[in-house]
């Protein structure tokens, strides 16, 4: 009887082992599948961004049209940068800073503390972009513009805006770092600092 129970147990544990083995194999297959899918995803993203670069390179410039937001101007002031020459030092090409009506309205609203920013935004060398929308919410305006016309670089330090711009292929972001203007998402041939 004991022998029989032992045999039964042995058979049971063998069965359990087999179930375990099958589960293990399934798990491994599942893992491989996930890895494979991840690889596919990465390859897919690469293909999209590189093809878009080539497609949009020509419309980007030079001369580069750069839309500035309020906090980029403030950041440039804090870092004592002369905006146009700092941009040209970064891109080694002619740069045309652009200010939308709503960004200008935003700076005007900020009051006398921001008068230096206002003077910069009103610089006649800066191109004014007319707005047809209501209100002064600049982020939506900038996102809409660069989605429709992929010929702009966006200069900003706003985390939320940067995140939104990164979702739009072919639109580089300009920012200030260590008293220099830098740019992300431009091929190295443009001669910018990374
Ligand atoms: Zn606007």
Coordinates of N, CA and C and ligand atoms in Angstrom, one line a residue:
X1 N 0.8 -1.2 0.0 CA 0.0 0.0 0.0 C 0.9 1.3 0.0
X2 N 1.9 1.3 0.9 CA 2.8 2.4 1.0 C 3.5 2.6 -0.3
X3 N 3.9 1.5 -0.9 CA 4.6 1.5 -2.1 C 3.7 2.2 -3.2
X4 N 2.4 1.8 -3.2 CA 1.4 2.3 -4.1 C 1.3 3.8 -4.0
X5 N 1.2 4.2 -2.7 CA 1.1 5.7 -2.4 C 2.3 6.4 -3.0
X6 N 3.5 5.8 -2.7 CA 4.7 6.4 -3.2 C 4.7 6.5 -4.7
X7 N 4.2 5.4 -5.3 CA 4.2 5.5 -6.8 C 3.3 6.6 -7.3
X8 N 2.1 6.6 -6.6 CA 1.1 7.6 -6.9 C 1.7 9.0 -6.8
X9 N 2.4 9.2 -5.6 CA 3.0 10.5 -5.4 C 4.0 10.9 -6.5
X10 N 4.8 9.8 -6.8 CA 5.8 10.0 -7.8 C 5.2 10.4 -9.1
X11 N 4.1 9.7 -9.4 CA 3.4 10.0 -10.7 C 2.8 11.4 -10.6
X12 N 2.2 11.8 -9.5 CA 1.7 13.1 -9.3 C 2.7 14.2 -9.5
X13 N 3.9 13.9 -8.8 CA 4.9 15.0 -8.9 C 5.5 15.1 -10.3
X14 N 5.5 13.9 -11.0 CA 6.0 13.9 -12.3 C 5.0 14.8 -13.2
X15 N 3.8 14.5 -12.9 CA 2.7 15.3 -13.7 C 2.9 16.8 -13.4
X16 N 3.1 17.1 -12.0 CA 3.2 18.5 -11.7 C 4.4 19.1 -12.3
X17 N 5.5 18.3 -12.4 CA 6.7 18.8 -13.0 C 6.5 19.1 -14.4
X18 N 5.7 18.2 -15.1 CA 5.5 18.5 -16.5 C 4.7 19.7 -16.7
X19 N 3.7 19.9 -15.8 CA 2.8 21.1 -15.9 C 3.7 22.3 -15.7
X20 N 4.6 22.2 -14.7 CA 5.6 23.3 -14.5 C 6.4 23.6 -15.7
X21 N 6.9 22.5 -16.3 CA 7.8 22.7 -17.5 C 7.0 23.4 -18.6
X22 N 5.8 22.9 -18.8 CA 5.0 23.6 -19.9 C 4.8 25.0 -19.6
X23 N 4.5 25.3 -18.3 CA 4.3 26.7 -17.9 C 5.6 27.5 -18.1
X24 N 6.7 26.9 -17.8 CA 8.0 27.6 -17.9 C 8.2 27.9 -19.4
X25 N 8.0 26.9 -20.2 CA 8.2 27.1 -21.7 C 7.3 28.2 -22.2
X26 N 6.0 28.2 -21.7 CA 5.1 29.3 -22.1 C 5.6 30.6 -21.7
X27 N 6.0 30.7 -20.5 CA 6.5 32.0 -19.9 C 7.7 32.5 -20.8
X28 N 8.6 31.5 -21.1 CA 9.8 32.0 -21.9 C 9.3 32.4 -23.3
X29 N 8.3 31.7 -23.9 CA 7.8 32.1 -25.2 C 7.2 33.5 -25.1
X30 N 6.5 33.7 -24.0 CA 5.8 35.0 -23.8 C 6.9 36.1 -23.8
X31 N 8.0 35.8 -23.0 CA 9.1 36.8 -22.8 C 9.7 37.1 -24.2
X32 N 10.0 36.0 -25.0 CA 10.6 36.2 -26.3 C 9.7 37.1 -27.2
X33 N 8.4 36.8 -27.1 CA 7.4 37.6 -27.9 C 7.5 39.1 -27.5
X34 N 7.5 39.3 -26.2 CA 7.6 40.7 -25.7 C 8.8 41.4 -26.2
X35 N 10.0 40.7 -26.1 CA 11.3 41.3 -26.6 C 11.2 41.6 -28.1
X36 N 10.6 40.6 -28.8 CA 10.5 40.8 -30.3 C 9.6 42.0 -30.6
X37 N 8.5 42.1 -29.9 CA 7.6 43.2 -30.1 C 8.3 44.6 -29.8
X38 N 9.1 44.6 -28.7 CA 9.8 45.8 -28.3 C 10.8 46.2 -29.4
X39 N 11.5 45.2 -29.9 CA 12.5 45.4 -31.0 C 11.7 46.1 -32.2
X40 N 10.6 45.4 -32.6 CA 9.8 45.9 -33.7 C 9.5 47.4 -33.5
X41 N 9.0 47.7 -32.2 CA 8.5 49.0 -31.9 C 9.7 50.0 -32.1
X42 N 10.9 49.7 -31.6 CA 12.0 50.6 -31.7 C 12.4 50.8 -33.1
X43 N 12.4 49.7 -33.9 CA 12.8 49.8 -35.3 C 11.8 50.7 -36.0
X44 N 10.5 50.6 -35.7 CA 9.5 51.3 -36.3 C 9.7 52.8 -36.1
X45 N 9.9 53.2 -34.8 CA 10.1 54.6 -34.4 C 11.3 55.2 -35.2
X46 N 12.4 54.4 -35.2 CA 13.6 54.9 -35.9 C 13.3 55.3 -37.4
X47 N 12.6 54.3 -38.0 CA 12.3 54.5 -39.5 C 11.5 55.8 -39.7
X48 N 10.5 56.0 -38.8 CA 9.6 57.2 -39.0 C 10.4 58.5 -38.8
X49 N 11.2 58.6 -37.7 CA 11.9 59.8 -37.5 C 12.9 60.1 -38.5
X50 N 13.7 59.1 -39.0 CA 14.7 59.5 -39.9 C 14.2 59.9 -41.3
X51 N 13.1 59.2 -41.7 CA 12.5 59.6 -43.0 C 11.9 61.0 -42.9
X52 N 11.4 61.3 -41.7 CA 10.8 62.6 -41.6 C 11.8 63.7 -41.6
X53 N 13.0 63.4 -41.0 CA 14.1 64.4 -41.1 C 14.4 64.8 -42.5
X54 N 14.5 63.8 -43.3 CA 14.9 64.1 -44.7 C 13.8 64.9 -45.4
X55 N 12.6 64.5 -45.1 CA 11.5 65.2 -45.7 C 11.4 66.7 -45.3
X56 N 11.7 67.0 -44.0 CA 11.5 68.3 -43.5 C 12.7 69.2 -43.5
X57 N 13.9 68.6 -43.7 CA 15.1 69.3 -43.6 C 15.1 70.6 -44.4
X58 N 14.6 70.5 -45.7 CA 14.7 71.7 -46.5 C 13.8 72.8 -46.1
X59 N 12.6 72.5 -45.5 CA 11.7 73.5 -45.1 C 12.1 74.1 -43.8
X60 N 13.1 73.5 -43.1 CA 13.6 74.0 -41.8 C 14.5 75.2 -42.0
X61 N 15.2 75.3 -43.1 CA 16.2 76.4 -43.3 C 17.5 75.9 -43.7
X62 N 18.6 76.7 -43.7 CA 18.6 78.1 -43.3 C 18.0 79.1 -44.3
X63 N 17.6 80.3 -43.9 CA 17.6 80.8 -42.5 C 16.6 80.1 -41.7
X64 N 17.0 79.9 -40.4 CA 16.1 79.2 -39.5 C 15.1 80.1 -38.9
X65 N 13.8 79.7 -38.9 CA 12.8 80.5 -38.3 C 12.5 79.9 -36.9
X66 N 12.7 80.6 -35.9 CA 12.6 80.1 -34.5 C 11.6 80.8 -33.7
X67 N 10.5 80.0 -33.3 CA 9.5 80.6 -32.5 C 9.9 80.6 -31.0
X68 N 9.9 81.8 -30.4 CA 10.3 81.9 -29.0 C 9.1 82.0 -28.1
X69 N 9.2 81.3 -26.9 CA 8.1 81.5 -26.0 C 8.6 82.4 -24.8
X70 N 7.8 82.8 -23.9 CA 8.1 83.8 -22.9 C 9.3 83.3 -22.0
X71 N 9.2 82.0 -21.6 CA 10.3 81.7 -20.6 C 11.6 81.4 -21.3
X72 N 11.7 81.2 -22.6 CA 13.0 81.2 -23.3 C 13.6 82.5 -23.3
X73 N 12.8 83.6 -23.5 CA 13.3 84.9 -23.5 C 13.9 85.2 -22.1
X74 N 13.1 84.9 -21.1 CA 13.5 85.1 -19.7 C 14.8 84.3 -19.4
X75 N 14.9 83.1 -19.9 CA 16.1 82.3 -19.6 C 17.3 82.9 -20.3
X76 N 17.1 83.5 -21.5 CA 18.2 84.1 -22.2 C 18.7 85.4 -21.5
X77 N 17.7 86.1 -20.9 CA 18.0 87.3 -20.1 C 18.9 86.9 -18.9
X78 N 18.4 85.9 -18.1 CA 19.1 85.4 -16.9 C 20.5 84.9 -17.3
X79 N 20.7 84.3 -18.4 CA 22.0 83.9 -18.8 C 22.8 84.9 -19.6
X80 N 22.3 86.2 -19.6 CA 22.9 87.3 -20.3 C 23.3 87.0 -21.7
X81 N 22.4 86.4 -22.4 CA 22.6 86.0 -23.8 C 22.0 87.0 -24.8
X82 N 22.7 87.4 -25.8 CA 22.1 88.2 -26.9 C 21.4 87.2 -27.8
X83 N 20.1 87.2 -27.9 CA 19.4 86.0 -28.5 C 19.8 85.7 -29.9
X84 N 19.9 86.7 -30.8 CA 20.1 86.4 -32.2 C 21.6 85.8 -32.4
X85 N 22.6 86.5 -31.7 CA 23.9 86.0 -31.9 C 24.1 84.6 -31.3
X86 N 23.4 84.4 -30.1 CA 23.6 83.1 -29.4 C 23.0 82.0 -30.3
X87 N 21.9 82.3 -31.0 CA 21.2 81.3 -31.9 C 22.1 81.0 -33.1
X88 N 22.8 82.1 -33.6 CA 23.6 81.9 -34.8 C 24.9 81.1 -34.4
X89 N 25.4 81.3 -33.1 CA 26.5 80.6 -32.6 C 26.2 79.1 -32.6
X90 N 24.9 78.8 -32.3 CA 24.5 77.4 -32.2 C 24.3 76.7 -33.6
X91 N 23.7 77.4 -34.5 CA 23.3 76.8 -35.8 C 24.3 77.1 -36.9
X92 N 25.2 78.1 -36.7 CA 26.1 78.5 -37.7 C 25.4 78.9 -39.0
X93 N 24.3 79.6 -38.8 CA 23.5 80.1 -40.0 C 22.6 81.2 -39.5
X94 N 22.0 81.9 -40.5 CA 21.2 83.0 -40.2 C 19.9 82.5 -39.5
X95 N 19.6 83.2 -38.4 CA 18.4 82.8 -37.6 C 17.4 84.0 -37.6
X96 N 16.2 83.7 -37.7 CA 15.1 84.7 -37.6 C 14.2 84.4 -36.4
X97 N 14.4 85.1 -35.3 CA 13.5 84.8 -34.2 C 12.1 85.3 -34.5
X98 N 11.1 84.5 -34.1 CA 9.7 84.8 -34.4 C 8.9 84.9 -33.1
X99 N 8.1 86.0 -33.0 CA 7.3 86.2 -31.8 C 5.8 86.2 -32.3
X100 N 5.0 85.3 -31.6 CA 3.6 85.4 -32.0 C 2.9 86.5 -31.2
X101 N 1.8 86.9 -31.7 CA 1.0 88.0 -31.0 C 0.7 87.6 -29.6
X102 N 0.3 86.2 -29.4 CA -0.1 85.8 -28.1 C 1.1 85.8 -27.1
X103 N 2.3 85.4 -27.6 CA 3.5 85.5 -26.7 C 3.7 86.9 -26.2
X104 N 3.6 87.8 -27.2 CA 3.8 89.3 -26.9 C 2.8 89.7 -25.9
X105 N 1.5 89.3 -26.1 CA 0.5 89.7 -25.1 C 0.7 89.1 -23.8
X106 N 1.3 87.9 -23.7 CA 1.6 87.2 -22.5 C 2.6 88.0 -21.7
X107 N 3.7 88.5 -22.4 CA 4.8 89.3 -21.8 C 4.2 90.6 -21.3
X108 N 3.4 91.2 -22.1 CA 2.8 92.5 -21.7 C 2.0 92.4 -20.4
X109 N 1.3 91.3 -20.3 CA 0.4 91.0 -19.1 C 1.3 90.9 -17.9
X110 N 2.5 90.4 -18.0 CA 3.4 90.1 -16.9 C 3.8 91.4 -16.1
X111 N 3.7 92.5 -16.8 CA 4.0 93.8 -16.1 C 5.4 94.3 -16.1
X112 N 5.7 95.3 -15.3 CA 6.9 96.0 -15.4 C 8.2 95.2 -15.1
X113 N 8.0 94.1 -14.3 CA 9.2 93.2 -13.9 C 9.8 92.6 -15.2
X114 N 8.9 92.5 -16.2 CA 9.4 91.8 -17.4 C 9.6 92.8 -18.6
X115 N 9.9 94.1 -18.3 CA 10.1 95.1 -19.3 C 11.3 94.8 -20.2
X116 N 12.3 94.1 -19.7 CA 13.5 93.8 -20.5 C 13.0 92.7 -21.6
X117 N 12.2 91.8 -21.1 CA 11.7 90.7 -22.0 C 10.8 91.4 -23.1
X118 N 10.1 92.4 -22.7 CA 9.2 93.1 -23.6 C 10.0 93.8 -24.7
X119 N 11.0 94.5 -24.2 CA 11.9 95.2 -25.2 C 12.5 94.2 -26.2
X120 N 12.9 93.1 -25.7 CA 13.5 92.1 -26.6 C 12.5 91.6 -27.6
X121 N 11.3 91.3 -27.1 CA 10.2 90.7 -28.0 C 9.8 91.7 -29.0
X122 N 10.0 93.0 -28.7 CA 9.6 94.0 -29.7 C 10.7 94.4 -30.6
X123 N 11.8 93.8 -30.5 CA 13.0 94.1 -31.3 C 12.6 94.0 -32.8
X124 N 12.8 95.1 -33.6 CA 12.4 95.0 -35.0 C 13.0 93.9 -35.8
X125 N 14.1 93.3 -35.3 CA 14.7 92.2 -36.1 C 13.9 90.9 -35.9
X126 N 13.1 90.9 -34.9 CA 12.2 89.7 -34.6 C 11.0 89.8 -35.6
X127 N 10.7 88.6 -36.1 CA 9.5 88.6 -37.0 C 8.3 88.4 -36.2
X128 N 7.2 89.2 -36.5 CA 6.0 89.0 -35.7 C 5.0 88.1 -36.5
X129 N 4.5 87.1 -35.8 CA 3.6 86.1 -36.4 C 2.2 86.5 -35.9
X130 N 1.3 86.8 -36.9 CA 0.0 87.2 -36.5 C -0.9 86.0 -36.0
X131 N -1.7 86.3 -35.0 CA -2.6 85.2 -34.4 C -4.0 85.6 -34.7
X132 N -4.7 84.5 -35.1 CA -6.2 84.7 -35.4 C -7.0 84.2 -34.3
X133 N -6.4 83.5 -33.3 CA -7.2 82.8 -32.3 C -7.5 83.8 -31.1
X134 N -8.5 83.4 -30.3 CA -8.9 84.2 -29.2 C -8.0 83.9 -28.0
X135 N -7.9 84.8 -27.1 CA -7.1 84.6 -25.8 C -5.6 84.7 -26.0
X136 N -4.9 84.4 -25.0 CA -3.4 84.5 -25.0 C -2.7 83.2 -24.6
X137 N -3.4 82.1 -24.8 CA -2.7 80.9 -24.4 C -1.7 80.4 -25.5
X138 N -0.5 80.8 -25.3 CA 0.6 80.6 -26.3 C 0.9 79.2 -26.6
X139 N 0.9 78.3 -25.7 CA 1.3 76.9 -25.9 C 0.5 76.3 -27.0
X140 N -0.8 76.4 -27.0 CA -1.7 75.8 -28.0 C -1.4 76.4 -29.3
X141 N -1.2 77.7 -29.3 CA -0.9 78.4 -30.6 C 0.4 77.9 -31.2
X142 N 1.4 77.8 -30.4 CA 2.7 77.3 -31.0 C 2.6 75.9 -31.5
X143 N 2.0 75.0 -30.7 CA 1.8 73.6 -31.1 C 1.1 73.5 -32.4
X144 N 0.0 74.3 -32.6 CA -0.8 74.3 -33.8 C 0.0 74.8 -35.0
X145 N 0.8 75.8 -34.8 CA 1.6 76.4 -35.9 C 2.6 75.4 -36.4
X146 N 3.4 74.8 -35.5 CA 4.4 73.9 -35.9 C 3.9 72.5 -36.4
X147 N 2.6 72.2 -36.0 CA 2.0 71.0 -36.6 C 1.6 71.2 -38.0
X148 N 1.1 72.4 -38.3 CA 0.7 72.7 -39.7 C 1.9 73.1 -40.6
X149 N 2.8 73.8 -40.1 CA 4.0 74.2 -40.9 C 5.2 73.7 -40.3
X150 N 5.9 72.7 -40.9 CA 7.1 72.1 -40.2 C 8.3 72.9 -40.6
X151 N 8.3 74.2 -40.6 CA 9.4 75.0 -41.0 C 10.0 75.8 -39.8
X152 N 9.6 75.4 -38.6 CA 10.0 76.2 -37.4 C 10.8 75.3 -36.5
X153 N 11.7 76.0 -35.7 CA 12.3 75.5 -34.5 C 11.6 76.1 -33.4
X154 N 11.3 75.4 -32.3 CA 10.7 76.1 -31.1 C 11.7 76.3 -30.0
X155 N 11.8 77.5 -29.5 CA 12.7 77.8 -28.4 C 11.9 78.0 -27.2
X156 N 12.1 77.0 -26.2 CA 11.3 77.1 -25.0 C 12.0 76.4 -23.9
X157 N 11.6 76.7 -22.6 CA 12.1 76.0 -21.4 C 10.9 75.4 -20.7
X158 N 9.8 75.5 -21.3 CA 8.6 75.0 -20.6 C 8.5 73.5 -20.8
X159 N 8.5 72.7 -19.6 CA 8.6 71.3 -19.7 C 7.4 70.7 -20.5
X160 N 6.2 71.2 -20.2 CA 5.0 70.7 -20.8 C 5.0 70.9 -22.3
X161 N 5.4 72.1 -22.7 CA 5.4 72.5 -24.1 C 6.5 71.6 -24.8
X162 N 7.7 71.4 -24.2 CA 8.7 70.6 -24.8 C 8.2 69.2 -25.1
X163 N 7.4 68.7 -24.1 CA 6.9 67.3 -24.2 C 5.9 67.2 -25.4
X164 N 5.1 68.3 -25.6 CA 4.1 68.3 -26.7 C 4.9 68.4 -28.0
X165 N 5.9 69.3 -28.1 CA 6.7 69.5 -29.3 C 7.4 68.2 -29.7
X166 N 7.9 67.4 -28.7 CA 8.6 66.2 -29.1 C 7.7 65.2 -29.7
X167 N 6.4 65.3 -29.6 CA 5.5 64.3 -30.2 C 5.3 64.6 -31.7
X168 N 5.8 65.8 -32.1 CA 5.6 66.2 -33.5 C 6.9 66.0 -34.2
X169 N 6.9 65.0 -35.2 CA 8.2 64.7 -35.8 C 8.6 65.9 -36.7
X170 N 10.0 66.1 -36.7 CA 10.6 67.1 -37.6 C 10.6 68.5 -37.0
X171 N 10.3 68.7 -35.7 CA 10.3 70.0 -35.1 C 11.3 70.0 -34.0
X172 N 12.5 70.7 -34.3 CA 13.6 70.7 -33.2 C 13.2 71.7 -32.1
X173 N 13.8 71.4 -31.0 CA 13.6 72.3 -29.8 C 14.9 73.0 -29.4
X174 N 14.8 74.3 -29.2 CA 16.0 75.1 -28.8 C 15.9 75.4 -27.3
X175 N 17.0 75.4 -26.6 CA 17.0 75.7 -25.2 C 18.3 76.3 -24.7
X176 N 18.3 76.9 -23.5 CA 19.5 77.5 -23.0 C 20.2 76.6 -22.0
X177 N 21.5 76.3 -22.2 CA 22.2 75.5 -21.2 C 23.6 76.0 -21.0
X178 N 23.9 76.2 -19.8 CA 25.3 76.8 -19.4 C 25.7 78.0 -20.3
X179 N 24.8 79.0 -20.3 CA 25.1 80.2 -21.0 C 25.3 80.0 -22.5
X180 N 24.7 79.0 -23.1 CA 24.7 78.7 -24.5 C 23.4 78.3 -25.0
X181 N 23.1 78.6 -26.3 CA 21.9 78.1 -26.9 C 22.2 76.7 -27.5
X182 N 21.3 75.8 -27.2 CA 21.5 74.4 -27.7 C 20.2 74.0 -28.5
X183 N 20.4 73.0 -29.3 CA 19.2 72.5 -30.0 C 19.1 71.0 -29.9
X184 N 17.9 70.4 -29.7 CA 17.8 69.0 -29.8 C 17.1 68.6 -31.1
X185 N 17.3 67.4 -31.5 CA 16.6 66.8 -32.7 C 17.0 67.5 -34.0
X186 N 18.3 67.8 -34.2 CA 18.7 68.2 -35.5 C 19.9 67.3 -35.9
X187 N 20.0 66.9 -37.1 CA 21.1 66.1 -37.5 C 22.5 66.8 -37.3
X188 N 23.5 66.1 -37.1 CA 24.8 66.6 -36.8 C 25.3 67.6 -37.9
X189 N 24.9 67.3 -39.1 CA 25.4 68.1 -40.3 C 25.1 69.6 -40.1
X190 N 24.1 69.9 -39.3 CA 23.8 71.3 -39.1 C 24.8 72.0 -38.2
X191 N 25.7 71.3 -37.7 CA 26.8 71.9 -36.9 C 26.4 72.4 -35.6
X192 N 25.4 71.9 -34.9 CA 25.0 72.4 -33.6 C 25.7 71.6 -32.5
X193 N 25.7 72.2 -31.3 CA 26.3 71.5 -30.2 C 25.2 70.6 -29.5
X194 N 25.7 69.5 -29.1 CA 24.7 68.6 -28.4 C 25.1 68.6 -26.9
Ligands
LIG1 ZN1 -1.2 82.9 -30.9

